[in-house]
Amino acid sequence: MPVSPHIPTLDDVANAAGVSTATVSRCLNEKQKVSPKTLEKVMEAVESLGYIPNFNARAMAARQSHTIGAIIPTMENAIFARGLQAFQEALLDQGYNLLVSSSAYQPDLEAQQIRELVARGADGLLLIGYERDEAVYDYLARRGIPTLLAWASLPDTRHASVGFDNRAAMRCLADRVIGLGHRKIAVISGIIDGNDRAAERLSGVKDSWQAHGFHLDDLPIIQTPYEIENGAAAFVELMQADVKPTVIMCGNDVLAAGVISKARDIGINVPDDVSVTGFDDIELAKHVFPALTTVHVPHREMGRIAAENLIALIEKRAEKATHRLDVSIVMRASLKGL
Amino acid sequence: MPVSPHIPTLDDVANAAGVSTATVSRCLNEKQKVSPKTLEKVMEAVESLGYIPNFNARAMAARQSHTIGAIIPTMENAIFARGLQAFQEALLDQGYNLLVSSSAYQPDLEAQQIRELVARGADGLLLIGYERDEAVYDYLARRGIPTLLAWASLPDTRHASVGFDNRAAMRCLADRVIGLGHRKIAVISGIIDGNDRAAERLSGVKDSWQAHGFHLDDLPIIQTPYEIENGAAAFVELMQADVKPTVIMCGNDVLAAGVISKARDIGINVPDDVSVTGFDDIELAKHVFPALTTVHVPHREMGRIAAENLIALIEKRAEKATHRLDVSIVMRASLKGL
């Protein structure tokens, strides 16, 4: 992609003169409000950089595209569908359009898509989770693209975020499982490399397991991509162990749906022979049989707040903020006590 | 949105001179390969239109963004997810990026999103179905944006399309249902207004019903948006009739999943008390219980072919074509004979 020649901006002038952009703006539009010394310093920077106020005003106006980009890891399996739909509805209410890319859980592809959306004039970006190359965040900061991270909530406000504590939520579910008497737990996790949500959920199970005095050596874990078929295959493998698990805790509902479906196929009763849990409470969770015990994520609320907060950032009505949503355990038939 | 002034293109010159664009190109670049008469005709058109070869070459180079836009009716419920994922994978293989918008089944919003994607430099568009305002097709033709329609296949090549015959497929399924002895059919259809796929599927049931000598008055039909909850609500309504249906034929798997789930809740056994059928064979269809008899749509194949054919249009390696895919009936436990 050809790089466009750098056109000096208000920021450049402000940096060169060592003043704020508001001061530069006053020097150009309301000279009477500025000291002669400041005015001289700023106008020198304007001259030396070749800054053209009108040109930039037009460029700025054109830059507000009222289009927001979102990059989600996958469009399959409806993991992000409901939240994204709510995000779009809230954007449309405010006159913003949404363009979505899917990165297939590939960090390099996501980085390329971020540049692509910025090149196509996106006013701001929604990204999923926080774990990515610092170079990506540097790029977004340099280009001044307001960015909001969803499906995760960070303790600091270096990044704006809307989400929930994946680790604490999964720990809470594991506490519940252990509280029901289960001592033989097996985990089917998503691939944790490059997926902070999956990594945090797995840590949550481990936290609970260790807090109850058990050893990690006694916690079988399979990592596999989030596909129904992969959940089914991992389940078959786990049930071949000498010590059979009494409960399978899955990194999300898609994997858990695969377990439930496969269990029926091979004549294993859920929950009488083995219990199953999920995470996300996507539509599927209610409609598999038996219905799935899972962590309910308020997808629509998350999408709506993400839209509001991202637009506020774009329109400079708010500072970066972290919004942490409550999640809850939904007890359904797939989990029972021993 | 301001309309950019029309800059004469190679196509305009070719049309004015009554020759192919390849001939125009030869006249400009390889004069020795063209007859004097053709050269004269073409150069007259170049002059009178004010065509500037270099300018256009640059404009063309800049125009090729290697970005393709897709507008799908909804991101929820994974109806389009698998096909779209395959579409994107095939695009990426060819160096094209994908931007997706969701129109929420609203024609006005879709028309606006089409303009938005064109404004952001999309090289081509994927749209779902064929039923839309002629003004939209006129706009795309004027702007010269290659467009491919998916999830439908048209008998002519006015539009490029990749899909299947929704009407024939649903008729085939209804024939099977009637062949199993069912004489009390009720239909839960999607909203047919503005949704050609839903309209064709409903027509397919009616075709079969009438071909078997039955009256449309005896075919209860409820139209409702494609949501699991709506399928459940429509089912309750249909089961309150004096003459209870022995089979519920649904416009898609999402509605059917709602029927199956609600039946279990209210103590109606599927398929012993009532059979259920769907359409699409999305992931959900295999994993509800009992598993759903449905029309299998080859989503991944459709997505892949859509990508190949759309890129061929963009790169001018092929003419508009219609690609019709075979669909098949998948018999699962939710349908049984009387």
XYZ file of C-alpha atoms in Angstrom:
676
model
C 0.000 0.000 0.000
C 1.518 3.407 -0.933
C 2.228 5.645 2.040
C 0.612 9.050 1.670
C 2.988 12.018 2.070
C 2.888 13.402 5.568
C 0.763 16.513 5.726
C 1.613 18.592 8.799
C -1.156 18.561 11.375
C -2.238 20.768 14.246
C -0.475 18.274 16.519
C 2.802 18.742 14.646
C 2.594 22.504 15.051
C 1.760 22.191 18.738
C 4.687 19.838 19.297
C 7.115 22.053 17.394
C 6.018 25.145 19.325
C 5.792 23.329 22.654
C 2.175 24.370 23.270
C -1.212 22.656 23.283
C -3.279 22.200 20.110
C -5.899 24.479 21.686
C -3.266 27.224 21.864
C -2.327 26.685 18.216
C -6.003 26.908 17.334
C -6.344 30.203 19.259
C -3.260 31.614 17.499
C -4.902 30.884 14.155
C -8.454 31.958 14.980
C -8.500 34.224 18.036
C -5.135 36.009 18.063
C -6.348 38.588 20.629
C -6.539 35.841 23.287
C -2.870 34.848 23.011
C 0.274 36.539 24.314
C 2.494 38.108 21.602
C 5.351 35.785 22.588
C 3.241 32.610 22.178
C 1.781 33.886 18.929
C 5.254 34.467 17.498
C 6.461 30.984 18.560
C 3.416 29.256 17.047
C 3.438 31.209 13.777
C 7.109 30.342 13.335
C 6.217 26.636 13.669
C 3.320 27.097 11.228
C 5.704 28.671 8.710
C 8.561 26.222 9.076
C 6.320 23.135 8.872
C 4.273 24.505 5.988
C 1.051 24.018 7.920
C -2.025 25.117 5.944
C -4.951 25.759 8.317
C -7.746 25.543 5.768
C -6.437 22.426 4.097
C -6.234 20.691 7.426
C -9.672 21.825 8.488
C -11.036 20.195 5.378
C -8.976 17.082 5.945
C -10.189 16.867 9.517
C -13.798 17.210 8.440
C -13.324 14.506 5.852
C -11.661 12.300 8.434
C -14.815 11.966 10.508
C -16.266 9.089 8.524
C -18.868 7.976 11.072
C -17.629 4.475 10.422
C -16.332 2.243 13.168
C -14.364 -0.931 12.613
C -14.576 -4.073 14.707
C -12.264 -7.053 14.482
C -13.514 -10.267 16.031
C -11.566 -13.534 16.206
C -14.234 -15.571 14.399
C -17.643 -15.223 12.820
C -18.466 -18.886 13.308
C -20.285 -20.391 16.260
C -21.976 -17.124 17.234
C -19.564 -16.520 20.136
C -19.411 -12.785 19.371
C -22.628 -12.483 17.379
C -25.054 -11.215 20.002
C -22.660 -8.672 21.501
C -21.685 -7.420 18.075
C -25.314 -7.080 16.996
C -26.051 -4.946 20.076
C -22.875 -2.941 19.393
C -24.066 -2.230 15.863
C -27.598 -1.300 16.954
C -26.215 1.233 19.430
C -23.837 2.636 16.800
C -26.664 3.062 14.283
C -28.704 4.940 16.890
C -25.853 7.451 17.047
C -25.418 7.654 13.274
C -22.349 5.420 13.053
C -21.935 2.525 10.649
C -20.051 -0.665 11.503
C -17.566 -2.612 9.406
C -16.469 -5.976 10.765
C -13.413 -8.101 10.044
C -12.680 -11.570 11.333
C -9.072 -12.383 12.218
C -9.439 -16.181 12.530
C -7.542 -15.933 15.863
C -4.396 -14.912 13.911
C -2.524 -11.942 15.454
C -0.756 -11.084 12.178
C -4.025 -11.000 10.285
C -5.580 -8.841 12.988
C -2.678 -6.365 12.768
C -3.136 -6.174 8.995
C -6.901 -5.698 9.341
C -6.378 -2.894 11.862
C -4.227 -1.048 9.312
C -6.788 -1.782 6.620
C -9.678 -0.358 8.661
C -7.638 2.720 9.544
C -6.710 3.165 5.875
C -10.405 2.948 4.969
C -11.090 5.830 7.355
C -12.454 4.158 10.482
C -13.072 6.741 13.226
C -12.422 4.172 15.934
C -11.924 0.470 16.525
C -13.381 -2.272 18.673
C -10.959 -5.114 19.393
C -11.507 -8.302 21.396
C -9.289 -8.930 24.414
C -6.049 -7.168 25.295
C -3.136 -9.482 24.430
C -1.432 -8.211 21.286
C 1.895 -6.874 20.083
C 2.799 -3.488 21.590
C 3.583 -2.312 18.045
C -0.150 -2.505 17.280
C -1.037 -0.250 20.213
C 1.805 2.113 19.277
C 0.480 2.324 15.733
C -3.044 3.117 16.930
C -1.725 5.765 19.331
C 0.403 7.367 16.603
C -2.556 7.477 14.242
C -4.777 8.771 17.028
C -7.417 6.092 16.496
C -9.681 5.706 19.544
C -9.759 2.015 20.399
C -11.858 0.051 22.840
C -11.144 -3.490 24.023
C -14.134 -5.706 24.726
C -14.677 -9.151 26.264
C -11.988 -8.223 28.773
C -11.724 -5.600 31.460
C -8.347 -4.281 32.442
C -7.399 -3.034 35.876
C -5.860 0.176 34.503
C -7.043 2.716 31.976
C -4.075 2.537 29.653
C -6.661 1.058 27.293
C -10.386 1.723 27.268
C -12.182 -1.551 27.901
C -15.606 -3.070 28.478
C -15.814 -6.603 29.687
C -15.627 -8.914 32.612
C -13.103 -10.847 34.646
C -12.784 -14.144 32.776
C -10.477 -15.600 35.424
C -12.634 -14.754 38.430
C -15.778 -15.945 36.650
C -14.293 -19.338 35.803
C -12.867 -19.663 39.304
C -16.335 -19.029 40.685
C -17.796 -21.770 38.468
C -15.016 -24.192 39.481
C -15.660 -23.405 43.159
C -19.281 -24.320 42.568
C -18.333 -27.578 40.830
C -15.973 -28.582 43.638
C -18.574 -27.504 46.178
C -20.938 -30.044 44.604
C -18.483 -32.784 45.513
C -16.565 -33.226 42.262
C -12.938 -34.287 42.783
C -12.188 -35.629 39.295
C -12.299 -32.613 37.023
C -11.020 -32.509 33.452
C -10.720 -29.322 31.401
C -11.230 -28.749 27.682
C -9.759 -25.293 27.128
C -9.500 -23.119 24.048
C -5.993 -22.540 22.691
C -4.524 -20.133 25.233
C -1.632 -18.856 23.104
C -2.720 -15.457 21.775
C -6.159 -15.699 23.420
C -6.213 -13.907 26.762
C -9.829 -14.889 27.451
C -9.022 -18.593 27.090
C -5.849 -18.234 29.169
C -7.682 -16.433 31.978
C -10.470 -18.987 32.067
C -7.983 -21.822 32.358
C -6.182 -19.942 35.137
C -9.516 -19.582 36.902
C -10.015 -23.358 37.073
C -6.441 -23.802 38.294
C -6.895 -21.100 40.952
C -9.903 -22.881 42.392
C -8.324 -26.323 42.119
C -5.207 -25.262 43.997
C -7.132 -23.202 46.547
C -8.962 -26.421 47.450
C -5.629 -28.117 48.094
C -5.381 -30.218 44.925
C -2.376 -30.635 42.643
C -2.229 -29.444 39.066
C -0.803 -32.842 38.114
C -4.243 -34.264 38.865
C -6.055 -31.851 36.565
C -6.127 -33.192 32.978
C -6.258 -30.339 30.448
C -6.718 -30.477 26.682
C -6.329 -27.317 24.613
C -8.189 -27.282 21.306
C -9.670 -24.646 18.967
C -13.263 -23.608 19.700
C -15.218 -25.959 17.431
C -18.024 -28.332 18.350
C -16.181 -31.265 16.753
C -13.050 -30.499 18.784
C -15.026 -30.589 22.023
C -16.386 -33.989 21.012
C -12.934 -35.372 20.166
C -11.352 -34.058 23.376
C -14.165 -35.632 25.408
C -13.523 -39.074 23.896
C -9.837 -38.736 24.753
C -10.520 -37.681 28.352
C -12.940 -40.569 28.926
C -10.254 -43.075 27.937
C -8.184 -42.221 31.031
C -7.872 -44.792 33.801
C -9.391 -42.357 36.263
C -12.536 -41.115 34.535
C -13.563 -37.514 35.234
C -16.914 -36.870 36.894
C -17.151 -33.431 35.313
C -15.806 -31.819 32.133
C -15.275 -28.066 32.444
C -15.118 -26.458 28.992
C -13.558 -23.141 27.988
C -16.736 -22.152 26.199
C -20.235 -23.336 25.281
C -19.203 -24.468 21.803
C -16.763 -27.038 23.193
C -19.344 -28.073 25.810
C -22.016 -28.583 23.128
C -19.614 -30.965 21.400
C -19.159 -32.911 24.648
C -22.899 -33.214 25.258
C -23.599 -34.287 21.702
C -20.799 -36.873 21.658
C -21.789 -38.238 25.079
C -25.261 -39.023 23.729
C -23.742 -40.679 20.644
C -21.564 -43.033 22.694
C -24.146 -43.797 25.365
C -22.755 -41.735 28.235
C -25.469 -39.985 30.232
C -25.086 -36.290 31.080
C -25.267 -35.491 33.978
C -25.700 -38.969 35.555
C -22.398 -40.365 34.255
C -20.535 -37.105 33.758
C -21.387 -33.436 34.302
C -20.508 -30.715 31.762
C -20.059 -26.944 32.077
C -19.538 -24.184 29.507
C -18.823 -20.459 29.391
C -20.547 -17.551 27.586
C -24.224 -18.577 27.679
C -24.680 -18.215 23.938
C -28.056 -19.194 22.503
C -26.872 -22.767 22.001
C -26.393 -23.309 25.752
C -30.121 -23.244 26.475
C -31.042 -25.464 23.557
C -28.673 -28.414 23.818
C -30.069 -31.305 25.865
C -29.504 -31.440 28.727
C -29.267 -27.640 28.898
C -25.839 -26.358 29.807
C -24.631 -24.963 33.121
C -22.458 -22.035 32.113
C -21.232 -18.536 32.899
C -23.759 -15.997 31.694
C -22.069 -13.089 29.911
C -24.333 -10.049 29.337
C -23.476 -9.860 25.641
C -26.038 -7.249 24.658
C -25.177 -4.959 27.565
C -21.483 -5.295 26.745
C -22.098 -4.418 23.094
C -24.223 -1.410 23.968
C -21.771 0.010 26.495
C -18.869 -0.615 24.112
C -20.637 1.495 21.484
C -21.438 4.309 23.890
C -17.938 4.449 25.338
C -16.173 4.212 21.984
C -18.296 7.002 20.483
C -17.614 9.144 23.558
C -13.873 8.623 22.980
C -14.168 9.487 19.292
C -16.184 12.594 20.003
C -13.783 13.472 22.828
C -16.591 13.582 25.365
C -14.883 11.148 27.731
C -11.501 9.816 28.803
C -10.418 6.196 28.508
C -12.259 4.124 31.071
C -12.577 0.512 32.165
C -16.085 -0.831 32.494
C -16.364 -4.120 34.346
C -19.602 -6.058 33.956
C -20.951 -8.632 36.382
C -21.300 -12.152 35.109
C -23.239 -14.915 36.816
C -23.367 -18.694 36.962
C -26.450 -20.192 35.298
C -27.219 -23.585 36.766
C -28.894 -25.909 34.272
C -29.307 -29.668 33.984
C -25.825 -30.535 32.654
C -24.210 -30.206 36.101
C -25.258 -32.176 39.150
C -23.717 -32.946 42.526
C -22.073 -36.226 43.423
C -22.605 12.215 0.382
C -21.103 14.276 -2.478
C -21.101 12.515 -5.843
C -17.695 12.632 -7.475
C -17.615 14.114 -10.999
C -17.672 11.439 -13.661
C -14.179 10.842 -14.995
C -14.268 9.093 -18.371
C -13.028 5.523 -18.185
C -11.593 3.007 -20.597
C -15.090 1.476 -20.735
C -16.584 4.806 -21.825
C -14.075 5.092 -24.654
C -14.678 1.487 -25.700
C -18.459 2.045 -25.725
C -18.206 5.297 -27.666
C -15.910 3.724 -30.270
C -17.844 0.463 -30.409
C -14.794 -1.677 -29.635
C -13.528 -3.719 -26.679
C -11.513 -2.188 -23.838
C -8.605 -4.396 -24.932
C -8.688 -2.683 -28.334
C -8.703 0.752 -26.701
C -5.745 -0.310 -24.615
C -3.865 -1.456 -27.742
C -4.631 1.852 -29.495
C -3.042 3.696 -26.588
C -0.068 1.420 -25.977
C 0.636 -0.713 -29.043
C -0.576 1.302 -32.021
C 1.266 -0.972 -34.497
C -1.090 -3.852 -33.631
C -4.277 -1.949 -34.607
C -5.714 -1.150 -38.037
C -5.534 2.553 -39.009
C -9.339 2.700 -39.219
C -9.814 1.367 -35.648
C -7.069 3.617 -34.347
C -8.773 6.671 -35.820
C -12.185 5.716 -34.382
C -10.752 5.115 -30.912
C -8.611 8.258 -30.814
C -11.666 10.315 -31.808
C -13.534 8.869 -28.799
C -10.539 9.554 -26.549
C -10.514 13.178 -27.723
C -14.243 13.857 -27.541
C -14.628 12.287 -24.055
C -11.511 13.954 -22.686
C -10.077 10.622 -21.631
C -6.643 10.964 -20.003
C -4.809 7.620 -20.099
C -2.219 8.300 -17.417
C -4.696 9.856 -15.017
C -6.955 6.884 -15.357
C -4.132 4.427 -14.990
C -3.287 6.065 -11.699
C -6.921 6.217 -10.646
C -7.380 2.563 -11.535
C -4.299 1.576 -9.557
C -5.537 3.506 -6.548
C -9.014 2.068 -6.969
C -7.852 -1.519 -6.612
C -8.055 -1.688 -2.826
C -8.038 -5.486 -2.522
C -10.909 -5.058 -0.126
C -14.262 -6.724 -0.662
C -17.435 -5.802 1.180
C -20.154 -8.222 2.243
C -23.545 -7.274 3.611
C -25.421 -9.999 5.431
C -28.923 -9.653 6.914
C -27.857 -10.632 10.430
C -24.805 -11.666 12.412
C -26.887 -13.473 15.012
C -27.800 -17.142 14.987
C -24.899 -18.143 12.742
C -27.144 -18.455 9.657
C -24.498 -16.883 7.424
C -21.463 -17.511 9.620
C -20.027 -20.647 8.069
C -20.473 -19.503 4.469
C -18.989 -16.124 5.265
C -16.003 -17.665 7.031
C -15.268 -19.802 3.956
C -15.747 -16.729 1.755
C -13.173 -14.829 3.804
C -10.684 -17.708 3.828
C -10.835 -17.931 0.031
C -10.464 -14.142 -0.274
C -7.409 -14.114 1.979
C -5.819 -16.841 -0.140
C -6.066 -14.452 -3.080
C -4.807 -11.430 -1.133
C -8.180 -9.806 -0.580
C -9.471 -8.545 2.740
C -13.138 -8.696 3.792
C -15.258 -6.046 5.496
C -18.703 -7.134 6.660
C -21.824 -5.130 7.445
C -25.078 -6.430 8.858
C -28.296 -4.892 7.541
C -30.686 -6.290 10.183
C -33.000 -7.344 7.291
C -33.631 -3.632 6.563
C -33.459 -2.745 2.836
C -32.836 0.964 3.531
C -29.949 0.171 5.816
C -28.522 -2.249 3.261
C -28.680 0.433 0.540
C -26.841 2.852 2.828
C -24.219 0.243 3.693
C -23.657 -0.508 0.013
C -22.878 3.168 -0.577
C -20.685 3.220 2.504
C -18.632 0.226 1.365
C -18.258 1.713 -2.115
C -17.194 5.035 -0.584
C -14.582 3.189 1.499
C -13.132 1.753 -1.712
C -14.518 -1.790 -1.875
C -13.440 -3.486 -5.112
C -16.556 -5.621 -5.144
C -19.555 -6.628 -3.065
C -21.216 -9.798 -1.858
C -24.941 -9.413 -1.183
C -27.440 -11.990 0.080
C -30.436 -12.818 -2.115
C -31.695 -10.872 -5.102
C -34.789 -8.916 -4.052
C -33.890 -5.243 -3.704
C -34.727 -1.862 -5.184
C -33.650 -1.491 -8.829
C -32.052 1.826 -7.833
C -29.475 -0.138 -5.846
C -28.507 -2.248 -8.862
C -28.449 0.880 -11.035
C -26.115 2.578 -8.571
C -23.745 -0.407 -8.530
C -23.752 -0.594 -12.333
C -23.052 3.147 -12.646
C -20.176 2.917 -10.218
C -18.923 -0.215 -11.946
C -18.757 -2.246 -8.737
C -18.676 -5.995 -9.416
C -21.386 -7.563 -7.293
C -22.220 -11.158 -6.572
C -25.474 -12.402 -5.034
C -25.252 -15.437 -2.761
C -27.745 -17.749 -1.044
C -29.818 -17.528 -4.226
C -29.264 -18.602 -7.779
C -30.943 -16.738 -10.583
C -32.021 -18.232 -13.866
C -30.381 -15.449 -15.889
C -26.992 -13.808 -15.732
C -28.174 -10.246 -15.325
C -26.591 -10.651 -11.895
C -23.731 -12.921 -10.953
C -24.964 -15.373 -8.335
C -23.949 -18.419 -6.317
C -26.606 -20.295 -4.464
C -29.341 -22.830 -4.656
C -33.020 -23.097 -5.456
C -34.716 -22.380 -2.132
C -38.156 -23.112 -3.555
C -37.314 -26.459 -5.135
C -35.389 -27.560 -2.039
C -38.287 -26.824 0.297
C -40.732 -28.459 -2.104
C -38.571 -31.561 -2.066
C -38.601 -31.631 1.743
C -42.395 -31.125 1.815
C -42.817 -33.965 -0.687
C -40.834 -36.162 1.674
C -42.964 -35.109 4.653
C -46.212 -35.790 2.791
C -44.752 -39.038 1.490
C -44.311 -40.128 5.126
C -48.077 -39.829 5.580
C -48.398 -36.367 7.125
C -51.651 -34.603 6.187
C -51.730 -31.969 8.944
C -48.818 -29.682 8.210
C -48.261 -26.291 9.801
C -45.596 -23.843 8.666
C -43.486 -21.386 10.677
C -41.954 -19.156 8.008
C -39.541 -16.258 8.212
C -40.939 -12.840 7.302
C -41.242 -13.081 3.517
C -41.493 -9.340 2.812
C -38.056 -8.259 1.609
C -36.584 -11.755 2.080
C -36.616 -13.715 -1.179
C -35.156 -16.829 0.480
C -37.998 -16.978 3.001
C -40.594 -16.277 0.310
C -39.267 -19.034 -1.948
C -39.149 -21.558 0.852
C -42.770 -20.846 1.744
C -43.741 -21.163 -1.923
C -41.983 -24.532 -1.990
C -44.207 -25.913 0.777
C -47.297 -24.536 -0.983
C -46.204 -26.054 -4.315
C -45.949 -29.498 -2.781
C -49.155 -29.121 -0.777
C -51.175 -28.145 -3.823
C -49.501 -30.705 -6.078
C -50.768 -33.358 -3.662
C -54.310 -32.040 -4.125
C -54.689 -30.165 -0.826
C -56.079 -26.658 -0.300
C -54.048 -23.726 0.945
C -56.872 -22.959 3.394
C -55.847 -26.099 5.236
C -52.213 -25.061 5.594
C -51.716 -22.903 8.719
C -48.810 -20.484 8.272
C -47.217 -18.139 10.800
C -44.602 -15.633 9.653
C -42.137 -14.490 12.298
C -38.558 -13.153 12.402
C -35.802 -15.782 12.584
C -35.234 -16.032 16.325
C -35.313 -19.121 18.512
C -37.856 -17.517 20.846
C -40.149 -16.708 17.920
C -40.130 -20.325 16.786
C -41.110 -21.359 20.306
C -43.971 -18.829 20.492
C -45.333 -19.741 17.056
C -45.292 -23.428 17.998
C -47.416 -22.802 21.099
C -49.906 -20.890 18.966
C -50.108 -23.622 16.319
C -50.659 -26.357 18.937
C -53.704 -24.519 20.288
C -55.630 -25.116 17.043
C -58.594 -27.521 17.086
C -56.888 -29.651 14.452
C -53.379 -30.184 15.796
C -50.570 -30.462 13.235
C -48.584 -33.707 13.041
C -45.572 -31.872 11.647
C -44.191 -28.339 11.901
C -42.172 -27.275 8.855
C -39.933 -24.316 9.729
C -38.385 -21.736 7.405
C -34.987 -22.321 8.963
C -33.155 -24.266 11.658
C -33.276 -21.407 14.144
C -37.093 -21.420 14.226
C -37.055 -25.238 14.371
C -34.648 -25.216 17.335
C -37.154 -23.009 19.147
C -39.942 -25.487 18.412
C -37.929 -28.475 19.680
C -36.859 -26.673 22.824
C -40.379 -25.434 23.624
C -41.912 -28.860 22.922
C -39.665 -30.379 25.589
C -40.607 -27.614 28.033
C -44.347 -28.226 27.639
C -44.154 -32.005 27.556
C -44.779 -32.612 23.865
C -42.584 -35.375 22.443
C -40.719 -34.803 19.196
C -41.161 -36.773 16.959
C -43.756 -39.052 18.623
C -46.345 -36.305 19.150
C -45.214 -33.913 16.441
C -42.435 -33.941 13.837
C -40.256 -30.894 13.119
C -38.181 -29.874 10.085
C -35.750 -27.013 9.478
C -33.703 -25.539 6.642
C -29.971 -24.665 6.314
C -28.295 -27.403 8.364
C -26.377 -24.952 10.505
C -24.272 -26.402 13.331
C -27.234 -26.155 15.716
C -29.295 -28.643 13.670
C -27.103 -31.596 14.607
C -26.882 -30.674 18.258
C -30.468 -30.051 19.308
C -32.222 -33.148 20.644
C -33.750 -34.859 18.815
C -31.467 -33.859 15.943
C -33.178 -31.917 13.203
C -34.278 -33.133 9.785
C -33.379 -30.262 7.496
C -32.165 -29.131 4.092
C -28.396 -29.295 3.961
C -26.899 -26.201 2.339
C -23.209 -26.521 1.382
C -22.251 -23.287 3.147
C -18.502 -23.634 2.843
C -18.619 -24.559 -0.834
C -20.942 -21.613 -1.497
C -18.606 -19.215 0.295
C -15.554 -20.495 -1.545
C -17.157 -20.308 -4.993
C -18.569 -16.866 -4.217
C -15.043 -15.641 -3.472
C -13.562 -17.183 -6.610
C -16.284 -15.865 -8.893
C -16.344 -12.383 -7.378
C -12.566 -12.024 -7.658
C -12.739 -13.227 -11.276
C -15.302 -10.470 -11.957
C -13.154 -7.838 -10.263
C -10.045 -8.892 -12.137
C -12.075 -9.108 -15.346
C -11.121 -12.731 -15.875
C -14.744 -13.876 -16.218
C -18.216 -12.737 -17.177
C -21.205 -12.710 -14.849
C -22.345 -16.259 -14.217
C -24.920 -18.133 -12.204
C -23.650 -21.022 -10.123
C -26.325 -23.340 -8.793
C -25.361 -25.686 -5.979
C -27.071 -28.930 -5.101
C -28.717 -29.136 -1.718
C -29.912 -32.325 -0.055
C -32.373 -33.448 2.579
C -30.742 -34.676 5.794
C -33.044 -37.080 7.610
C -32.552 -36.987 11.361
C -34.663 -38.000 14.355
C -37.019 -34.977 14.450
C -39.134 -36.281 11.546
C -40.882 -39.622 11.508
C -43.652 -41.208 9.453
C -47.228 -41.559 10.639
